[in-house]
Each structure stands twice: as structure tokens, then as C-alpha cells.
Coordinates of C-alpha atoms in Angstrom, one line a residue:
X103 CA 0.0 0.0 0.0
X104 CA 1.2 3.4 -0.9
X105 CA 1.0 5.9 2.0
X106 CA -1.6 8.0 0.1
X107 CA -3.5 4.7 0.4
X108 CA -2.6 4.0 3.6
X109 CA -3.9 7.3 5.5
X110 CA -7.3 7.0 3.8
X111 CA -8.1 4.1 5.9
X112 CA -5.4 4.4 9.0
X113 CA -5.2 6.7 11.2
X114 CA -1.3 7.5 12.5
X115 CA -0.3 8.1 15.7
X116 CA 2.7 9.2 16.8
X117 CA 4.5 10.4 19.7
X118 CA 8.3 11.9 19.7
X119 CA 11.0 11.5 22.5
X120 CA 13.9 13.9 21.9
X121 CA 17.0 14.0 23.4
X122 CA 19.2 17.0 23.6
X123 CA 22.8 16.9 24.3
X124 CA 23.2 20.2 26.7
X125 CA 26.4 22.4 26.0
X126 CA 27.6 22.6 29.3
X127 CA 31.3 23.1 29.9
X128 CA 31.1 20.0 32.0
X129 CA 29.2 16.4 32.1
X130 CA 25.8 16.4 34.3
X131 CA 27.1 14.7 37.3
X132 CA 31.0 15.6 37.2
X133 CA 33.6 17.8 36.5
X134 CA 34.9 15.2 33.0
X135 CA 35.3 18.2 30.4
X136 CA 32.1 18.0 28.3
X137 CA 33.4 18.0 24.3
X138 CA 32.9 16.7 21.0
X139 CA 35.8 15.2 19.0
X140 CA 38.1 14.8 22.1
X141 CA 40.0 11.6 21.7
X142 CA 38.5 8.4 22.4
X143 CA 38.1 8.1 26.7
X144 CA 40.4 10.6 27.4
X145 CA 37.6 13.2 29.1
X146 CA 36.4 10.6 31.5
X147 CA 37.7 10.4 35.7
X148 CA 36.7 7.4 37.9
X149 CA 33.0 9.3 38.7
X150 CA 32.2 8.9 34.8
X151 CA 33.6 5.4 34.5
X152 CA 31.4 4.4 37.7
X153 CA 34.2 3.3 39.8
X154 CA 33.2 2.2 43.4
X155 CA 33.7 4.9 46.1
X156 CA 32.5 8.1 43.4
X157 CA 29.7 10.3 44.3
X158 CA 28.2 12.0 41.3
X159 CA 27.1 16.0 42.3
X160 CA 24.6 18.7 40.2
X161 CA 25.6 20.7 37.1
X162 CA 23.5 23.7 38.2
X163 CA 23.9 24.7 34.2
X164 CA 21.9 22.1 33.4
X165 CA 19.0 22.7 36.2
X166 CA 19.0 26.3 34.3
X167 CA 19.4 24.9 30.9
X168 CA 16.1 23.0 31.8
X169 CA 14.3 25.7 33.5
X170 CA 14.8 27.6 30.0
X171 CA 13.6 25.5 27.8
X172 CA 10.7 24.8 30.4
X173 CA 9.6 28.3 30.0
X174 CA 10.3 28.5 26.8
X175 CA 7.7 26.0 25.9
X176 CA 5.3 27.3 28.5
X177 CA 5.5 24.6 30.7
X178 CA 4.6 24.4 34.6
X179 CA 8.0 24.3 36.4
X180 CA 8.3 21.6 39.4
X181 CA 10.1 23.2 42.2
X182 CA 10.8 20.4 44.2
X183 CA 12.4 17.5 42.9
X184 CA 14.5 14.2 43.1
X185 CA 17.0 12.1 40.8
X186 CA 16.5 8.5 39.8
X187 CA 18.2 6.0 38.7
X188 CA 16.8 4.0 35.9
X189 CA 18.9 0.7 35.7
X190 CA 19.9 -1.3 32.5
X191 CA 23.0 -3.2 31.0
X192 CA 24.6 -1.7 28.1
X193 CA 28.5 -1.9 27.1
X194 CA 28.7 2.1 26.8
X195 CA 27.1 2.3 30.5
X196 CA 29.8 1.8 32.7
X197 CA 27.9 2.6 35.9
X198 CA 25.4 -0.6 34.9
X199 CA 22.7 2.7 35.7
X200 CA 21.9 6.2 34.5
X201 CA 20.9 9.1 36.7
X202 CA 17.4 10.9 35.6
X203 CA 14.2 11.4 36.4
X204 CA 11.7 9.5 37.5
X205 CA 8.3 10.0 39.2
X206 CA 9.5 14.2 39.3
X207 CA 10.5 15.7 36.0
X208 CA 11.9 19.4 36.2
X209 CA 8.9 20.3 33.8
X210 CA 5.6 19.1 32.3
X211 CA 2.7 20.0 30.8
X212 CA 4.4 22.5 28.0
X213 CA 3.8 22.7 24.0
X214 CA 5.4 23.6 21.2
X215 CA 3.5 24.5 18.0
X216 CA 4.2 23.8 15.0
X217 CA 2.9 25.9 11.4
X218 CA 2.2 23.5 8.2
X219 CA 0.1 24.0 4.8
X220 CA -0.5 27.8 6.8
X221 CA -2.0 26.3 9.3
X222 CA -0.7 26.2 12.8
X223 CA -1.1 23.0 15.5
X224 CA -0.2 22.8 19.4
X225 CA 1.8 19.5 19.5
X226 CA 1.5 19.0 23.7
X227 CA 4.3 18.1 26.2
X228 CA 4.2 15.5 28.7
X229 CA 7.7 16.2 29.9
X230 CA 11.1 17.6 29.7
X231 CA 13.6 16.2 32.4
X232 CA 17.3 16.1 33.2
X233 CA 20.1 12.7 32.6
X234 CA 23.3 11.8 31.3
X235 CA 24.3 10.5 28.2
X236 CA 26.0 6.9 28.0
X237 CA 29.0 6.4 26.1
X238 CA 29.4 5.4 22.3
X239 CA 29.8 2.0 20.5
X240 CA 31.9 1.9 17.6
X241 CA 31.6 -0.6 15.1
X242 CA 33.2 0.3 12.5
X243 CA 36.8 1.0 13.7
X244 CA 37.7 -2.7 14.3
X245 CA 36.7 -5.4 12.0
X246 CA 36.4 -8.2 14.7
X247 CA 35.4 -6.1 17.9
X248 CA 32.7 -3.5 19.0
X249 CA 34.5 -0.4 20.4
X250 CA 33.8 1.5 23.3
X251 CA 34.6 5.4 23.8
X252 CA 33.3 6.6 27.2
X253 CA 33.7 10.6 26.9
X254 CA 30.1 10.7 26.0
X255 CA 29.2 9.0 29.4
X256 CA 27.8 11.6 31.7
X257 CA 26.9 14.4 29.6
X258 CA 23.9 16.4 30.3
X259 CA 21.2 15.8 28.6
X260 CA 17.4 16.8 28.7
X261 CA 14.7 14.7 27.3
X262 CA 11.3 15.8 26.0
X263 CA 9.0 13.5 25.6
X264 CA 5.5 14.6 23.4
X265 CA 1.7 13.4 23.9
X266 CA 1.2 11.3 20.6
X267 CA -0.5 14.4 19.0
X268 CA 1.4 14.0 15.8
X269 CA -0.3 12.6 13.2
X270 CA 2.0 12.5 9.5
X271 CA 5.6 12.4 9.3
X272 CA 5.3 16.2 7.5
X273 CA 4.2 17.0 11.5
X274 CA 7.3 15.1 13.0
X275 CA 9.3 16.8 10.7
X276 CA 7.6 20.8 11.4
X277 CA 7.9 19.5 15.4
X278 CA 11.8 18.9 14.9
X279 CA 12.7 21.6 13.1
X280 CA 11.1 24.0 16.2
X281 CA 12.8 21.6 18.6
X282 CA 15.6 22.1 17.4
X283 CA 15.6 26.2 16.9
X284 CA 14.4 26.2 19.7
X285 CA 17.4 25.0 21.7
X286 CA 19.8 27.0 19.6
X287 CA 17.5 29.9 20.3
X288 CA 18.4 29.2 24.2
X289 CA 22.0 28.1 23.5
X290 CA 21.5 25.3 25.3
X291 CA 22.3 22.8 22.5
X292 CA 23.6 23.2 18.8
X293 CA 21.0 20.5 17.6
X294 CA 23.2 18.9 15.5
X295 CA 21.5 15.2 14.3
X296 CA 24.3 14.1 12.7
X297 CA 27.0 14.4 15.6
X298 CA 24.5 13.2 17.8
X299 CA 23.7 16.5 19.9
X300 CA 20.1 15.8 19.0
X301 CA 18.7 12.2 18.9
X302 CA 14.7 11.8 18.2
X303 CA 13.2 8.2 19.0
X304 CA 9.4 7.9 17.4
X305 CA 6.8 5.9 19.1
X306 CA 4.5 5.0 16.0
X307 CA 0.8 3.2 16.0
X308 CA -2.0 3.3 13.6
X309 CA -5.7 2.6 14.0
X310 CA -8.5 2.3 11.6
X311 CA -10.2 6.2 11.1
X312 CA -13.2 6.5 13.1
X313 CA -12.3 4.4 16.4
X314 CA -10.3 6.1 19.2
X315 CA -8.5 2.8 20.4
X316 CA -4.8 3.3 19.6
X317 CA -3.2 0.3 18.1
X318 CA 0.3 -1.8 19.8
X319 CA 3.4 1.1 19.0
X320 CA 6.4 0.5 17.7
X321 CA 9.9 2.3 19.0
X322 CA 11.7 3.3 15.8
X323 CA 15.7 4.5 16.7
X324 CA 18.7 5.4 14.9
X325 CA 17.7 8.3 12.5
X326 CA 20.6 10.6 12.1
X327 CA 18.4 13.8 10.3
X328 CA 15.3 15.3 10.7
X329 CA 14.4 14.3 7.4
X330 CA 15.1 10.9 7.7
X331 CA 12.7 10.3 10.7
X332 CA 9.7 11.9 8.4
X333 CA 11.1 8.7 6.1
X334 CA 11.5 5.9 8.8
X335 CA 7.7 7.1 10.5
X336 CA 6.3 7.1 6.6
X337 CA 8.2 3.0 6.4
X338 CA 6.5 2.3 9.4
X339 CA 3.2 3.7 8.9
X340 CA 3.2 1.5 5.8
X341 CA 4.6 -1.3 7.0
X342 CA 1.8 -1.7 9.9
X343 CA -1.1 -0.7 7.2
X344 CA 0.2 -4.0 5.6
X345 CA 0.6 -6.4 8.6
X346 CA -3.3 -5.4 9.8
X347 CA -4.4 -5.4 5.7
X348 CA -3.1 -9.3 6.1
X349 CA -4.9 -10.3 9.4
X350 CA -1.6 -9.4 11.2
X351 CA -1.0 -7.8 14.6
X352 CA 1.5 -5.3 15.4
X353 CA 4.2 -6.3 17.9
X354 CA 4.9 -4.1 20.2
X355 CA 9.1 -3.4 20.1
X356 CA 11.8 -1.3 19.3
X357 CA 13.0 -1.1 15.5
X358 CA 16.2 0.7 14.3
X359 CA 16.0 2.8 11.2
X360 CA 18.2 1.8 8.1
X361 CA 18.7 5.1 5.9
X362 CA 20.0 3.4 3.0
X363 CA 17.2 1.3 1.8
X364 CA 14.7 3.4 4.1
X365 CA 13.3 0.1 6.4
X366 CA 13.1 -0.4 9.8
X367 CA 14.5 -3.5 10.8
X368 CA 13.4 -5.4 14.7
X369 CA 16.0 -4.6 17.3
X370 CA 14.2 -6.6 20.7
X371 CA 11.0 -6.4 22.8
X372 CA 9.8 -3.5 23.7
X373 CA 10.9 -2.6 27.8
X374 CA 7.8 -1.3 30.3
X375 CA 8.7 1.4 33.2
X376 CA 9.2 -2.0 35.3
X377 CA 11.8 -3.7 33.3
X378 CA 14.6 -0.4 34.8
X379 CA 13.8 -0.8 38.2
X380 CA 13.9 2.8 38.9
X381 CA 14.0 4.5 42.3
X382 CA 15.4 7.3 44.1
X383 CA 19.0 8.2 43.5
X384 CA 20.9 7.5 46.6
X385 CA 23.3 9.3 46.2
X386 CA 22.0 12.8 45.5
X387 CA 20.3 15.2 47.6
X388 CA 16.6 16.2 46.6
X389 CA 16.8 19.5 44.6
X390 CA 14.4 22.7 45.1
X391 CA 14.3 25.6 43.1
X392 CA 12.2 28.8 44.0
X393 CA 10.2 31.3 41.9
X394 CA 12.7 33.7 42.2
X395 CA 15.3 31.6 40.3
X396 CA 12.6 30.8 37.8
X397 CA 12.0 35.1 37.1
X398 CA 16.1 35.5 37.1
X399 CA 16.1 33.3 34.6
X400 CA 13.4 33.9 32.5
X401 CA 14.2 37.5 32.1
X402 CA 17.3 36.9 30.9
X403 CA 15.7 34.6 27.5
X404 CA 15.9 35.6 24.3
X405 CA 13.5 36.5 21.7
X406 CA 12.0 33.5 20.9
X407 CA 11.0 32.1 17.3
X408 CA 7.0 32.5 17.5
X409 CA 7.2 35.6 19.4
X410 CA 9.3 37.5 16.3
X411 CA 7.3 34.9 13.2
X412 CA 3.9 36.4 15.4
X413 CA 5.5 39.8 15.4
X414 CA 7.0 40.5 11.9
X415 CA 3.4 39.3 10.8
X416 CA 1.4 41.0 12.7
X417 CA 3.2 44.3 13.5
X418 CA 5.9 44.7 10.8
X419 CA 3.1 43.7 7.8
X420 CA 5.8 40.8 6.5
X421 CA 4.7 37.9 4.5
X422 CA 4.4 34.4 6.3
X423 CA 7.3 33.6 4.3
X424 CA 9.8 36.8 5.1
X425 CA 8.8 35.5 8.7
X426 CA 9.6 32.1 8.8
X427 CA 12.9 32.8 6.4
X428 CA 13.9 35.8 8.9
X429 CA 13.5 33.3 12.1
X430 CA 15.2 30.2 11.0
X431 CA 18.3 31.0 12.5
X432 CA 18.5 33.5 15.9
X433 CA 22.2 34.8 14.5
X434 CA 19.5 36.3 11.5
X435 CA 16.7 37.3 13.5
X436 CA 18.9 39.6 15.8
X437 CA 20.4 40.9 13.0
X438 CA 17.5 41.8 11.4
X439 CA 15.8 43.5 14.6
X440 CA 19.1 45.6 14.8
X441 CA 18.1 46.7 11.4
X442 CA 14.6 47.7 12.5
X443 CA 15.9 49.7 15.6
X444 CA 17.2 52.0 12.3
X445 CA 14.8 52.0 9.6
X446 CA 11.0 51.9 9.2
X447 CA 11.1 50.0 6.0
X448 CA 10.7 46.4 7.3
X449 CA 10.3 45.2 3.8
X450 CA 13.2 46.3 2.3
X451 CA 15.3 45.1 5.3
X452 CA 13.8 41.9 5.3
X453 CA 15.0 41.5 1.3
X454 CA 18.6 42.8 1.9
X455 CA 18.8 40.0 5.1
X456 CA 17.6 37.5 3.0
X457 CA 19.2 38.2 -0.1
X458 CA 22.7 40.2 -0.3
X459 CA 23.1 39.5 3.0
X460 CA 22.6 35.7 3.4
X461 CA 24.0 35.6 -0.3
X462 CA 27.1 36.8 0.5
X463 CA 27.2 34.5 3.7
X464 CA 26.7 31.6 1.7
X465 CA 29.3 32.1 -0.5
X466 CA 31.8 32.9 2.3
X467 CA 31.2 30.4 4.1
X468 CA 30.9 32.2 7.2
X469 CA 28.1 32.9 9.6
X470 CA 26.0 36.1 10.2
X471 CA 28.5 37.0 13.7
X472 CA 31.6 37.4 11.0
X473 CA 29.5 39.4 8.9
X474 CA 31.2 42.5 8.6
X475 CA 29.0 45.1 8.1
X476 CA 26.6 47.0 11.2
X477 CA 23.5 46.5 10.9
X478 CA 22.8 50.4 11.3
X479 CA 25.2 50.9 8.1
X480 CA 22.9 48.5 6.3
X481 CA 19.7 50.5 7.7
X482 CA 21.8 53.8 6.2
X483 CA 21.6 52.4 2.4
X484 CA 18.3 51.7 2.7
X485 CA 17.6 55.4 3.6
X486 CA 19.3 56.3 0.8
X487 CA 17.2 54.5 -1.6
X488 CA 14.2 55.5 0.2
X489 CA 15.7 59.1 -0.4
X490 CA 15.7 58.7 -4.0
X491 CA 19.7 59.2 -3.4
X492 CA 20.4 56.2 -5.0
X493 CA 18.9 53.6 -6.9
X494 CA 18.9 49.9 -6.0
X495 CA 21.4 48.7 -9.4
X496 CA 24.1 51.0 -7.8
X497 CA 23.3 50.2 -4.1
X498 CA 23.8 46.2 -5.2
X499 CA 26.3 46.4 -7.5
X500 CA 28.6 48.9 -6.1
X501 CA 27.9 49.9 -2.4
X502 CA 27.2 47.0 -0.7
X503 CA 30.3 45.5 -2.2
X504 CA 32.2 48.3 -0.6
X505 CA 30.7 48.2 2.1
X506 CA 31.9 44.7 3.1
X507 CA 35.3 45.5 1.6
X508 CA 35.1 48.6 4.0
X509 CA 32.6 48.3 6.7
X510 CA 34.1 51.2 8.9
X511 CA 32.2 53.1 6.1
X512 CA 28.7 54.0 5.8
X513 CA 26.7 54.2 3.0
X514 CA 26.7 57.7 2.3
X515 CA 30.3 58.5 2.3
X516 CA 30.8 55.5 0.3
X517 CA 28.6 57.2 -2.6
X518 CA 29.5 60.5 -2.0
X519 CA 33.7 59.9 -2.0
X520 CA 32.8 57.8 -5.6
X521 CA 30.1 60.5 -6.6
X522 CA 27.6 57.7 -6.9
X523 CA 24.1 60.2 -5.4
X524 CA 21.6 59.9 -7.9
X525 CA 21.2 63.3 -10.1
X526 CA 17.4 63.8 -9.5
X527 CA 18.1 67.6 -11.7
X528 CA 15.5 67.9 -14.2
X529 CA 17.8 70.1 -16.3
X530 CA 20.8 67.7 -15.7
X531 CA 18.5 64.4 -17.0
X532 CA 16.9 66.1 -20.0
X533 CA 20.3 66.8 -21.2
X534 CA 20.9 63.3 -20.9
X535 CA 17.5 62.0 -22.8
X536 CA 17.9 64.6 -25.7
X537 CA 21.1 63.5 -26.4
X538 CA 19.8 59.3 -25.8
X539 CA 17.2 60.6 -28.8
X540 CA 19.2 62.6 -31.0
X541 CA 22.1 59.8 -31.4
X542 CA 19.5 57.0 -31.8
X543 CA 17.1 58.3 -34.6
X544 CA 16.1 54.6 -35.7
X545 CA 15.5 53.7 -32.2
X546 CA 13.1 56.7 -31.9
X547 CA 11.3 56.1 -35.5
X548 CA 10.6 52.1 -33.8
X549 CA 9.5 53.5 -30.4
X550 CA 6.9 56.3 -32.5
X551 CA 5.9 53.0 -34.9
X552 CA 4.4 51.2 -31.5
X553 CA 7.5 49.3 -30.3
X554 CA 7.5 50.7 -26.4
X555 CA 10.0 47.9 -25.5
X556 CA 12.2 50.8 -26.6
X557 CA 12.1 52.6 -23.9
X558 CA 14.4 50.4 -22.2
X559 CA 16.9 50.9 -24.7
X560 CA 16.8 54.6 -24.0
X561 CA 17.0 54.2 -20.4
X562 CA 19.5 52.3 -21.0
X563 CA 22.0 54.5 -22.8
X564 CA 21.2 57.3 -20.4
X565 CA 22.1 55.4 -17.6
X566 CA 25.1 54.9 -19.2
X567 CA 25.8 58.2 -20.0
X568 CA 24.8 59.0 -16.5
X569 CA 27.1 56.7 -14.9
X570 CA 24.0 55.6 -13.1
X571 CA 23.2 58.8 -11.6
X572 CA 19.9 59.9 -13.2
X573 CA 17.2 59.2 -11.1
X574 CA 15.0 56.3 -12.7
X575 CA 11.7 57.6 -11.7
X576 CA 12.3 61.3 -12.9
X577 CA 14.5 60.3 -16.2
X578 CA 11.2 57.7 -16.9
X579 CA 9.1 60.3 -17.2
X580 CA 10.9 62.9 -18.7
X581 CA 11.9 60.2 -21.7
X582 CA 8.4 59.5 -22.2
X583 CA 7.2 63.1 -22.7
X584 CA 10.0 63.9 -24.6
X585 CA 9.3 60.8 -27.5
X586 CA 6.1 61.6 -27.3
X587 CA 6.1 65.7 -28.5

């Protein structure tokens, strides 16, 4: 069955469970140095490796690294708290345990919506709460043996987990994207899939449209993008449609993803809360936050990607497009508002940010903090198109350009020192149109035998002989009253 096929007669349902990696100068329960690339087990001490006699002890950046994110998806923040340990055998899990959270998760009860098709949908939260990382298998660095680097092992993580209010793996893929500005809004992760700084399991089930009893899930792992989870939910969504199509039922387990032929493939049963054993961390003290740590830090957030799309729509008159373009990235949305603390003309801001500007970035190689030029210098050539000083060919073609090779200088000395201001002289651009018409007499017998694609010739040749200076506006009309006489 295709999927078109498929969601005609299934319903999907699907749940996500994200983890982010937090970027915390240190792991979540020790002082191991907390970095990518280091190595293999060199940033590890004997409280990482779980040696006997080693008492872990609280990041407190990554109790505030949760807070943020708590409030920055609205959700109620639990002030009084305790650690768990959730117990399972893995190779990379030297401790035999992991340290999280249980039966009290720093927050609940958040959202985070998405916008798709124009439309806009509040996927809910059940949780978001604080663990470590375990270490990192390698299998592909010996050809008999399974590797083991443990520098991963203790890093801070936080986990949000969704209510299954997902329902296509377009949705999964709208949710992930947020997720994942929405961390680098914070600067609390970089939400990089591929290095592993962002990990999304999917809990998928379907059920037959019109019945509200959800069918056995299925844990799909090991999807390195955010596009290739939209794939592996799609495979799976499928691949159940086809089991219950053939009188099948749907085992409920955990599947790893396989990117290269796009399948998911059994990995074991799936394990119930009871199967970790959890219970209270031992050996860490309760923790409490009060409301006034929750204001300090909540004052001190960014903007935040649905507050600037809502605003840019709604105040600054921008398309849903310019919006979503302007706020993919915070480096480009701060930009951009430092633009609009100079200029009134939102629209021609939001083109230069999304063209020269991210043009010239792209090309470079570089991001929007080496960007050379103030964003109150690019505010200044705006107002000088706005002012009729210039017109937008020269502002392109030569200012900008000079303004990144010089970005000391604004605009407006930049034209003036290269005598680049627009000539808006009506005595100064008829000169220039009568002598366009008195050296091009053919041209001129075309334009008066109905061809007016001539008039672009003409302003053509006056531009040139204007070095760009004549005002377009002005030299248009002028041109056209003189042909016509």
C-alpha cells in the first residue's frame, strides 16, 4: 500500500521523545570536560567510568538549561524534585545505571506549535527532564570487535518527551525543526542530528479512522536527520497498514532505522517502566528551586521564534514567508531586529537579510557573527534608496560590495567619495534624454511605430551616460514626454 493509500483508511499516531545533548562546559554529574571530537576516553575520571567509592554532584547549568527550555515552551515548572536511577546493562554504560528522572521531572505540561500548509497546530508536552548520556559503541573501527569510547558518558542531557499528537511524518518533521531552533534559540544545544547533539526516537501506531482505540506502538531508533525520521515514520506507517491489511498484529518493540534502503528492521521487545527498576538516587540530595530563580532566569531569554514569526506578521506587515525565512536562525533574526531599531522599511530590510546579505554568507562560508558590516550601516543604504539618493542597481552592484570590503564606512560616504548620489536635476536628465534621442534616430522612428520595448533601450543609454546617476523615476518620465512631443 502506498501511503496515500494508507492514511485514507489508518489513522497514525505518533509520539516523539527527543533528546538534547546540553552544551555545558562539563558532564551532568562531574567535572569530566564536556566536548565533541576529544579523543577516544580521554575526558572521563573514575565518577564517569562508575568506579566504586565516586559520588556524582549537580551541574547547576543544566538545572538552568532546563528551566529555560521549560519556559520557553510554556510549561509548569516543578520546584521540588529528586533524581532517579533507571537501571539497564549496556557496554557504553559503565555505571550498569543512568541518573534521571523519575516519578518528578523538572517540567511538564508544555507545548510547542508547529505551522504546516498555513495552518498552525499545538503539538502538547508531557515532559522535559534532566540525565546523562551513556558512552558510544563503535563498530566500524575494528573489524572483529565493537569499540567503546566513554567521553560521551555523563553528559547532560534533557529529554522531552510529546503526547502522541502528531499525526503524519510532515508533523514530525515541522515539530523537529522547532525543537531544534528552539534549543539553539536558548543556547543550550547546537541540535546537531548528525553528531548526535540531537537524537529523536518515534513511538508509531495506527488505528483504523473512526475508532479512538490506539493500536500496539512501535519504538523506531537510529535516525541521524530530521528528514530521515519523516522517512523511517512514513516505512513504518506502511509497513503496519500492511501487517493489519493481512490479518496481522503489530508487535509491540523497538526497530532501528536503516537510511539506505529506508526500512526499519526489529532490534528486541519493547521494555515497560518496570523492566529499569527505577528509584530514588541515593546518592543525590533532593533538589528545590524557588520562583525567584525561575523570574532571574526567565528575564534573561531571548527572543523567541514564535514571538518575532507572530511579530514580523502581525506588526511589521511581513509575509508568512519573510517571517519564517527571517527566524530560522536566531544569528539572522537579531540581525534583522538591529536593522529595525534604524529604519521603518521592514520590507526592504527583510529583502537585503535574505538576499545580499545571506548571499554573501553563503558564499563565504561564514556565519551572520563574521559578517562584517553594522547592521545600522545597512539601515543607512536603505535610507538612501528611500531618499531617491540612490537607486537599487548602484546600491547592489557597487555599495554593498564596498561596504563589506570597507565596513568602517557608511553608505553615504561611500557614494559621496565615488560621486555615486543619484542626479534627480531635471535640467541635468533632460540633457541626458535629448542627447539618448538625438544619437539613436532609428530607435526613436521604432518607439513612434508602437515598439515601447524601446524605452528600455533609451533608459539604457542614459544610464550609461549617467554613470547611473539619473534618477529612474524622474529620467522615466521625462523620456516619455520627450518621445512623445
Amino acid at each position: 500500500m502506498t501511503l496515500e493509500e494508507v492514511l485514507k483508511k489508518y489513522q497514525p499516531v505518533i509520539g516523539l521523545e527527543v533528546h538534547a545533548q546540553l552544551m555545558t562546559k562539563t558532564k551532568a554529574y562531574s567535572s569530566d570536560i564536556n566536548e565533541y571530537g576529544s579523543a577516544p576516553n580521554t575526558n572521563v575520571s573514575p565518577t564517569s567510568l562508575g568506579l566504586p567509592g565516586t559520588l556524582p554532584r549537580a551541574n547547576k547549568s543544566v538545572i538552568e538549561y532546563a528551566v529555560r527550555l521549560g519556559l520557553a515552551t510554556n510549561s509548569d515548572i516543578r520546584k521540588d524534585m529528586f533524581y532517579a536511577r533507571k537501571n539497564y546493562f549496556y557496554p557504553d554504560l559503565p555505571k550498569g545505571y543512568q541518573i534521571t528522572q523519575d516519578k518528578t521531572p523538572i517540567c511538564e505540561n508544555g507545548k510547542i506549535q508547529i505551522k504546516l500548509d498555513g495552518k498552525r497546530k499545538d503539538i502538547r508536552l508531557i515532559r522535559i527532564h534532566m540525565e546523562e548520556d551513556a558512552g558510544k559503541s563503535m563498530h566500524d573501527q575494528d573489524p572483529f570487535n565493537t569499540l567503546v569510547d566513554l567521553n560521551r558518558a555523563g553528559v547532560a542531557l534533557v529529554e522531552i518527551v510529546s503526547h502522541p499528537d502528531i499525526s503524519s511524518g510532515e508533523e514530525a518533521y515541522a515539530y523537529l525543526t522547532e525543537v531544534r531552533k528552539l534549543v539553539r534559540y536558548l543556547d543550550i544545544c547546537d541540535g546537531n542530528m548528525e553528531e548526535g547533539s540531537l537524537r529523536c526516537d518515534a513511538n508509531i501506531s495506527i488505528m483504523p479512522i473512526g475508532t479512538t482505540e490506539y493500536g500496539n506502538r512501535v519504538e523506531v531508533k537510529n535516525m541521524n536527520s530530521i528528514r530521515n525520521v519523516q522517512r523511517a515514520i512514513e516505512f513504518e506507517i506502511c509497513r503496519q497498514a500492511e501487517i493489519y491489511e493481512k490479518g496481522g498484529s503489530i508487535r509491540t518493540e523497538t526497530r532501528s532505522y536503516n537510511a539506505v534502503n529506508n526500512t526499519t528492521i526489529s532490534m528486541r521487545g519493547k521494555e515497560d517502566a518496570h523492566d529499569y527498576r527505577y528509584f530514588p538516587e541515593p546518592d543525590m540530595l533532593p533538589l528545590k528551586i524557588n520562583q525567584e530563580y525561575i523570574d532571574k532566569i526567565e528575564s534573561l531569554l531571548p527572543p523567541l521564534p514564535n514571538e518575532l514569526f507572530d511579530k514580523y506578521v502581525e506588526q511589521l506587515k511581513l509575509s508568512e514567508y519573510d517571517a519564517q525565512v527571517l527566524t530560522d536562525t536566531k544569528e539572522i533574526a537579531l540581525f534583522y531586529e538591529e536593522i529595525c531599531e534604524h529604519t521603518e522599511n521592514y520590507k526592504s530590510a527583510a529583502n537585503w537579510v535574505q538576499g545580499d546579505v545571506k548571499s554573501y554568507l553563503n558564499q563565504q562560508a561564514i556565519s551572520m557573527e563574521s559578517f562584517p558590516i553594522k547592521a545600522k550601516n545597512i539601515a543607512g543604504l536603505i535610507a538612501l534608496i528611500d531618499e531617491g539618493k540612490i537607486n537599487n542597481s548602484i546600491a547592489k552592484q557597487k555599495i554593498f560590495p564596498e561596504m563589506i570590503a570597507n565596513p568602517e564606512e557608511t553608505a553615504e560616504s561611500i557614494a559621496k567619495s565615488n560621486n555615486w548620489i543619484q542626479d534627480s536635476d531635471e535640467s541635468s536628465i533632460e540633457q541626458w534624454v535629448k542627447a539618448a534621442i538625438d544619437n539613436n534616430p532609428v530607435q526613436v522612428e521604432k518607439f513612434k511605430g508602437g515598439n515601447k520595448g524601446m524605452i528600455g533601450f533609451f533608459m539604457g543609454e542614459i544610464m550609461k551616460a549617467s554613470k547611473g546617476k539619473a534618477d529612474p523615476k524622474s529620467t522615466n518620465q521625462i523620456l516619455q514626454k520627450m518621445l512623445n512631443e
